[in-house]
Amino acid sequence: LGAATDGTSRTNQRNSKNMKKQKKGAMALGGTMSVLRSKLLVYGFALQMVNKTIGSTLRLAMKQEDAEKKLALQLGRTSNELLNHASALQKTTAFGDESILAVQGQMAAFTKDEETIKSLTEATLNLAEGRGIDLATAGDLVAKSYGSSTNALSRYGIAVKGSADSSKRLETLTEGINRLYGGQAQKIDTTSKALKQMGNALGDAGESIGEAFLPMTKKMAQGMTSFTQNHLIPFIETVKKIDFGKTFKNLIKNFDVV
């Protein structure tokens, strides 16, 4: 009887130790989940506040930043000359400077000369206004016609001569567009243009506000990315490895023995 009692006692002790280990593991898991949840709530709340308060201005500022950085990458440098050119064209046409910067970037794929880019960009704006096509499409047509042997503008009755990205090709291309649509982007005087210019001006105001918050937003986004990659994803992978069914059965078994 004494031996049996001792055996039962040792079994109970082992079960008690197992339960303590499982309880400790569960507490550690719960603690980790609590920390992760707290951090997620902080990041989530911050992002939600940013979106509700300055979200629209931030989006405007980020769109402008993207356009400027893409142009700089295409050129291999930042060109204040082209930035100012885009800003000046916005004031006299219906096109926003971020869209104009995108066109400049299309041209910069074939030439790094600022004056050439400016001439091609102005021709593109006139083509878009004259033909009633979107600026990105017009930019693609002009860039392709200038930077390759293909004349994508022939369907519009515009002849282009000279080898790819040559001065002769630039001259005939811009002259051909200006002959049909010269000055239309700037000279057209309509209510829709006035409304677009008003929207562009308000957009610039929003960009100026949003620009002030770009560094903070970038830092917050980088923090959330780092937290997700270094903590949240590893935690999820660890949880996925746990056999919850087996763990639950062991807990029930230990309770039954006790």
Short mmCIF file of N, CA and C in Angstrom, two decimals, residues 140-224:
data_model
loop_
_atom_site.label_atom_id
_atom_site.label_comp_id
_atom_site.label_asym_id
_atom_site.label_seq_id
_atom_site.Cartn_x
_atom_site.Cartn_y
_atom_site.Cartn_z
N ASP A 140 3.40 58.92 -74.33
CA ASP A 140 3.91 57.66 -74.88
C ASP A 140 4.10 57.76 -76.39
N LEU A 141 3.13 58.38 -77.06
CA LEU A 141 3.21 58.54 -78.52
C LEU A 141 4.40 59.42 -78.92
N VAL A 142 4.57 60.53 -78.22
CA VAL A 142 5.65 61.46 -78.54
C VAL A 142 7.01 60.84 -78.21
N ALA A 143 7.13 60.22 -77.05
CA ALA A 143 8.41 59.61 -76.65
C ALA A 143 8.81 58.50 -77.63
N LYS A 144 7.86 57.67 -78.01
CA LYS A 144 8.14 56.58 -78.94
C LYS A 144 8.55 57.12 -80.31
N SER A 145 7.87 58.18 -80.75
CA SER A 145 8.17 58.76 -82.06
C SER A 145 9.53 59.46 -82.09
N TYR A 146 9.92 60.00 -80.95
CA TYR A 146 11.22 60.68 -80.88
C TYR A 146 12.37 59.69 -80.64
N GLY A 147 12.17 58.77 -79.72
CA GLY A 147 13.28 57.91 -79.28
C GLY A 147 13.47 56.63 -80.06
N SER A 148 12.64 56.38 -81.08
CA SER A 148 12.80 55.17 -81.88
C SER A 148 12.57 55.51 -83.35
N SER A 149 12.72 54.51 -84.20
CA SER A 149 12.50 54.73 -85.64
C SER A 149 11.02 54.65 -86.00
N THR A 150 10.17 54.33 -85.03
CA THR A 150 8.73 54.24 -85.26
C THR A 150 8.07 55.60 -85.14
N ASN A 151 7.23 55.93 -86.09
CA ASN A 151 6.46 57.17 -86.00
C ASN A 151 5.04 56.82 -85.54
N ALA A 152 4.84 56.88 -84.23
CA ALA A 152 3.52 56.55 -83.67
C ALA A 152 2.51 57.66 -83.93
N LEU A 153 2.96 58.79 -84.48
CA LEU A 153 2.08 59.93 -84.72
C LEU A 153 1.58 60.00 -86.17
N SER A 154 1.99 59.06 -86.99
CA SER A 154 1.61 59.09 -88.40
C SER A 154 0.10 59.01 -88.58
N ARG A 155 -0.59 58.30 -87.69
CA ARG A 155 -2.05 58.18 -87.78
C ARG A 155 -2.74 59.53 -87.58
N TYR A 156 -2.02 60.48 -86.97
CA TYR A 156 -2.58 61.81 -86.75
C TYR A 156 -2.12 62.81 -87.80
N GLY A 157 -1.49 62.30 -88.85
CA GLY A 157 -1.05 63.16 -89.94
C GLY A 157 0.21 63.94 -89.63
N ILE A 158 1.03 63.43 -88.73
CA ILE A 158 2.27 64.12 -88.34
C ILE A 158 3.46 63.32 -88.85
N ALA A 159 4.23 63.91 -89.74
CA ALA A 159 5.41 63.26 -90.31
C ALA A 159 6.63 63.55 -89.44
N VAL A 160 7.44 62.52 -89.24
CA VAL A 160 8.65 62.66 -88.43
C VAL A 160 9.83 62.14 -89.23
N LYS A 161 10.89 62.94 -89.33
CA LYS A 161 12.07 62.55 -90.11
C LYS A 161 13.31 62.57 -89.23
N GLY A 162 14.36 61.93 -89.74
CA GLY A 162 15.62 61.89 -88.99
C GLY A 162 15.75 60.61 -88.18
N SER A 163 16.97 60.31 -87.77
CA SER A 163 17.21 59.11 -86.97
C SER A 163 16.69 59.29 -85.55
N ALA A 164 16.55 58.18 -84.84
CA ALA A 164 16.02 58.21 -83.48
C ALA A 164 16.81 59.17 -82.60
N ASP A 165 16.11 59.94 -81.78
CA ASP A 165 16.61 60.95 -80.85
C ASP A 165 17.64 61.93 -81.44
N SER A 166 17.48 62.22 -82.71
CA SER A 166 18.36 63.20 -83.36
C SER A 166 17.71 64.58 -83.33
N SER A 167 18.50 65.62 -83.58
CA SER A 167 17.96 66.98 -83.60
C SER A 167 16.96 67.15 -84.74
N LYS A 168 17.20 66.46 -85.87
CA LYS A 168 16.27 66.52 -87.00
C LYS A 168 14.92 65.92 -86.62
N ARG A 169 14.96 64.83 -85.88
CA ARG A 169 13.71 64.17 -85.47
C ARG A 169 12.95 65.05 -84.47
N LEU A 170 13.68 65.67 -83.57
CA LEU A 170 13.05 66.59 -82.61
C LEU A 170 12.38 67.76 -83.33
N GLU A 171 13.09 68.31 -84.30
CA GLU A 171 12.58 69.48 -85.04
C GLU A 171 11.31 69.14 -85.82
N THR A 172 11.35 68.05 -86.59
CA THR A 172 10.19 67.70 -87.41
C THR A 172 9.01 67.26 -86.55
N LEU A 173 9.29 66.58 -85.43
CA LEU A 173 8.21 66.11 -84.54
C LEU A 173 7.49 67.29 -83.90
N THR A 174 8.24 68.19 -83.30
CA THR A 174 7.61 69.33 -82.61
C THR A 174 6.93 70.28 -83.60
N GLU A 175 7.55 70.46 -84.76
CA GLU A 175 6.94 71.31 -85.79
C GLU A 175 5.64 70.71 -86.30
N GLY A 176 5.63 69.38 -86.45
CA GLY A 176 4.43 68.70 -86.93
C GLY A 176 3.27 68.83 -85.95
N ILE A 177 3.57 68.68 -84.68
CA ILE A 177 2.52 68.82 -83.66
C ILE A 177 2.05 70.26 -83.57
N ASN A 178 3.00 71.18 -83.56
CA ASN A 178 2.65 72.59 -83.43
C ASN A 178 1.89 73.12 -84.65
N ARG A 179 2.16 72.53 -85.80
CA ARG A 179 1.44 72.95 -87.00
C ARG A 179 -0.05 72.67 -86.85
N LEU A 180 -0.38 71.55 -86.18
CA LEU A 180 -1.79 71.17 -86.03
C LEU A 180 -2.41 71.67 -84.72
N TYR A 181 -1.60 71.64 -83.66
CA TYR A 181 -2.18 71.91 -82.33
C TYR A 181 -1.36 72.92 -81.52
N GLY A 182 -0.51 73.68 -82.17
CA GLY A 182 0.38 74.59 -81.46
C GLY A 182 -0.34 75.57 -80.54
N GLY A 183 0.07 75.61 -79.29
CA GLY A 183 -0.45 76.57 -78.33
C GLY A 183 -1.81 76.24 -77.73
N GLN A 184 -2.40 75.11 -78.15
CA GLN A 184 -3.76 74.81 -77.67
C GLN A 184 -3.81 74.61 -76.16
N ALA A 185 -2.79 73.97 -75.60
CA ALA A 185 -2.81 73.69 -74.15
C ALA A 185 -2.84 74.97 -73.33
N GLN A 186 -2.22 76.03 -73.85
CA GLN A 186 -2.15 77.28 -73.11
C GLN A 186 -3.22 78.29 -73.54
N LYS A 187 -3.57 78.28 -74.82
CA LYS A 187 -4.47 79.30 -75.34
C LYS A 187 -5.96 78.99 -75.11
N ILE A 188 -6.28 77.71 -75.00
CA ILE A 188 -7.70 77.37 -74.85
C ILE A 188 -8.26 78.01 -73.59
N ASP A 189 -9.43 78.62 -73.72
CA ASP A 189 -10.04 79.36 -72.60
C ASP A 189 -11.45 78.84 -72.37
N THR A 190 -11.59 77.88 -71.47
CA THR A 190 -12.89 77.27 -71.20
C THR A 190 -13.14 77.21 -69.70
N THR A 191 -14.40 76.99 -69.35
CA THR A 191 -14.76 76.85 -67.93
C THR A 191 -14.13 75.59 -67.34
N SER A 192 -14.12 74.50 -68.13
CA SER A 192 -13.53 73.26 -67.63
C SER A 192 -12.06 73.43 -67.31
N LYS A 193 -11.35 74.21 -68.14
CA LYS A 193 -9.94 74.48 -67.87
C LYS A 193 -9.78 75.28 -66.59
N ALA A 194 -10.65 76.28 -66.42
CA ALA A 194 -10.60 77.11 -65.22
C ALA A 194 -10.82 76.27 -63.96
N LEU A 195 -11.76 75.33 -64.04
CA LEU A 195 -12.04 74.46 -62.90
C LEU A 195 -10.86 73.53 -62.62
N LYS A 196 -10.25 73.03 -63.68
CA LYS A 196 -9.09 72.15 -63.50
C LYS A 196 -7.92 72.91 -62.89
N GLN A 197 -7.74 74.15 -63.33
CA GLN A 197 -6.66 74.97 -62.76
C GLN A 197 -6.93 75.27 -61.29
N MET A 198 -8.19 75.51 -60.96
CA MET A 198 -8.54 75.72 -59.56
C MET A 198 -8.22 74.46 -58.74
N GLY A 199 -8.59 73.30 -59.29
CA GLY A 199 -8.29 72.05 -58.59
C GLY A 199 -6.80 71.82 -58.43
N ASN A 200 -6.05 72.18 -59.47
CA ASN A 200 -4.58 72.02 -59.39
C ASN A 200 -3.99 72.94 -58.33
N ALA A 201 -4.52 74.18 -58.25
CA ALA A 201 -4.02 75.13 -57.25
C ALA A 201 -4.33 74.65 -55.84
N LEU A 202 -5.56 74.16 -55.64
CA LEU A 202 -5.92 73.61 -54.34
C LEU A 202 -5.09 72.37 -54.02
N GLY A 203 -4.81 71.60 -55.05
CA GLY A 203 -3.96 70.42 -54.86
C GLY A 203 -2.57 70.80 -54.39
N ASP A 204 -2.04 71.88 -54.96
CA ASP A 204 -0.72 72.36 -54.54
C ASP A 204 -0.73 72.78 -53.07
N ALA A 205 -1.84 73.42 -52.66
CA ALA A 205 -1.96 73.82 -51.26
C ALA A 205 -1.97 72.58 -50.36
N GLY A 206 -2.72 71.57 -50.79
CA GLY A 206 -2.77 70.32 -50.03
C GLY A 206 -1.42 69.63 -49.97
N GLU A 207 -0.70 69.68 -51.10
CA GLU A 207 0.64 69.08 -51.15
C GLU A 207 1.57 69.74 -50.13
N SER A 208 1.47 71.06 -50.03
CA SER A 208 2.34 71.81 -49.10
C SER A 208 2.08 71.39 -47.66
N ILE A 209 0.80 71.16 -47.34
CA ILE A 209 0.45 70.71 -45.99
C ILE A 209 0.95 69.29 -45.77
N GLY A 210 0.64 68.43 -46.71
CA GLY A 210 1.02 67.02 -46.57
C GLY A 210 2.52 66.81 -46.55
N GLU A 211 3.26 67.66 -47.25
CA GLU A 211 4.71 67.53 -47.32
C GLU A 211 5.35 67.62 -45.93
N ALA A 212 4.75 68.43 -45.06
CA ALA A 212 5.30 68.59 -43.71
C ALA A 212 5.20 67.30 -42.90
N PHE A 213 4.25 66.43 -43.26
CA PHE A 213 4.03 65.20 -42.50
C PHE A 213 4.67 63.97 -43.16
N LEU A 214 5.30 64.15 -44.32
CA LEU A 214 5.89 63.01 -45.02
C LEU A 214 6.97 62.28 -44.20
N PRO A 215 7.93 63.01 -43.59
CA PRO A 215 8.97 62.30 -42.81
C PRO A 215 8.39 61.46 -41.68
N MET A 216 7.42 62.02 -40.94
CA MET A 216 6.81 61.30 -39.83
C MET A 216 6.07 60.07 -40.33
N THR A 217 5.33 60.23 -41.42
CA THR A 217 4.56 59.12 -41.98
C THR A 217 5.48 58.03 -42.49
N LYS A 218 6.55 58.41 -43.14
CA LYS A 218 7.52 57.44 -43.65
C LYS A 218 8.14 56.64 -42.52
N LYS A 219 8.51 57.34 -41.44
CA LYS A 219 9.12 56.67 -40.29
C LYS A 219 8.14 55.70 -39.63
N MET A 220 6.87 56.12 -39.54
CA MET A 220 5.85 55.27 -38.94
C MET A 220 5.61 54.02 -39.80
N ALA A 221 5.57 54.20 -41.11
CA ALA A 221 5.36 53.08 -42.02
C ALA A 221 6.52 52.10 -41.95
N GLN A 222 7.74 52.64 -41.87
CA GLN A 222 8.93 51.78 -41.76
C GLN A 222 8.92 51.00 -40.44
N GLY A 223 8.45 51.67 -39.36
CA GLY A 223 8.36 51.00 -38.06
C GLY A 223 7.36 49.86 -38.09
N MET A 224 6.22 50.08 -38.72
CA MET A 224 5.19 49.05 -38.83
C MET A 224 5.69 47.88 -39.67
#
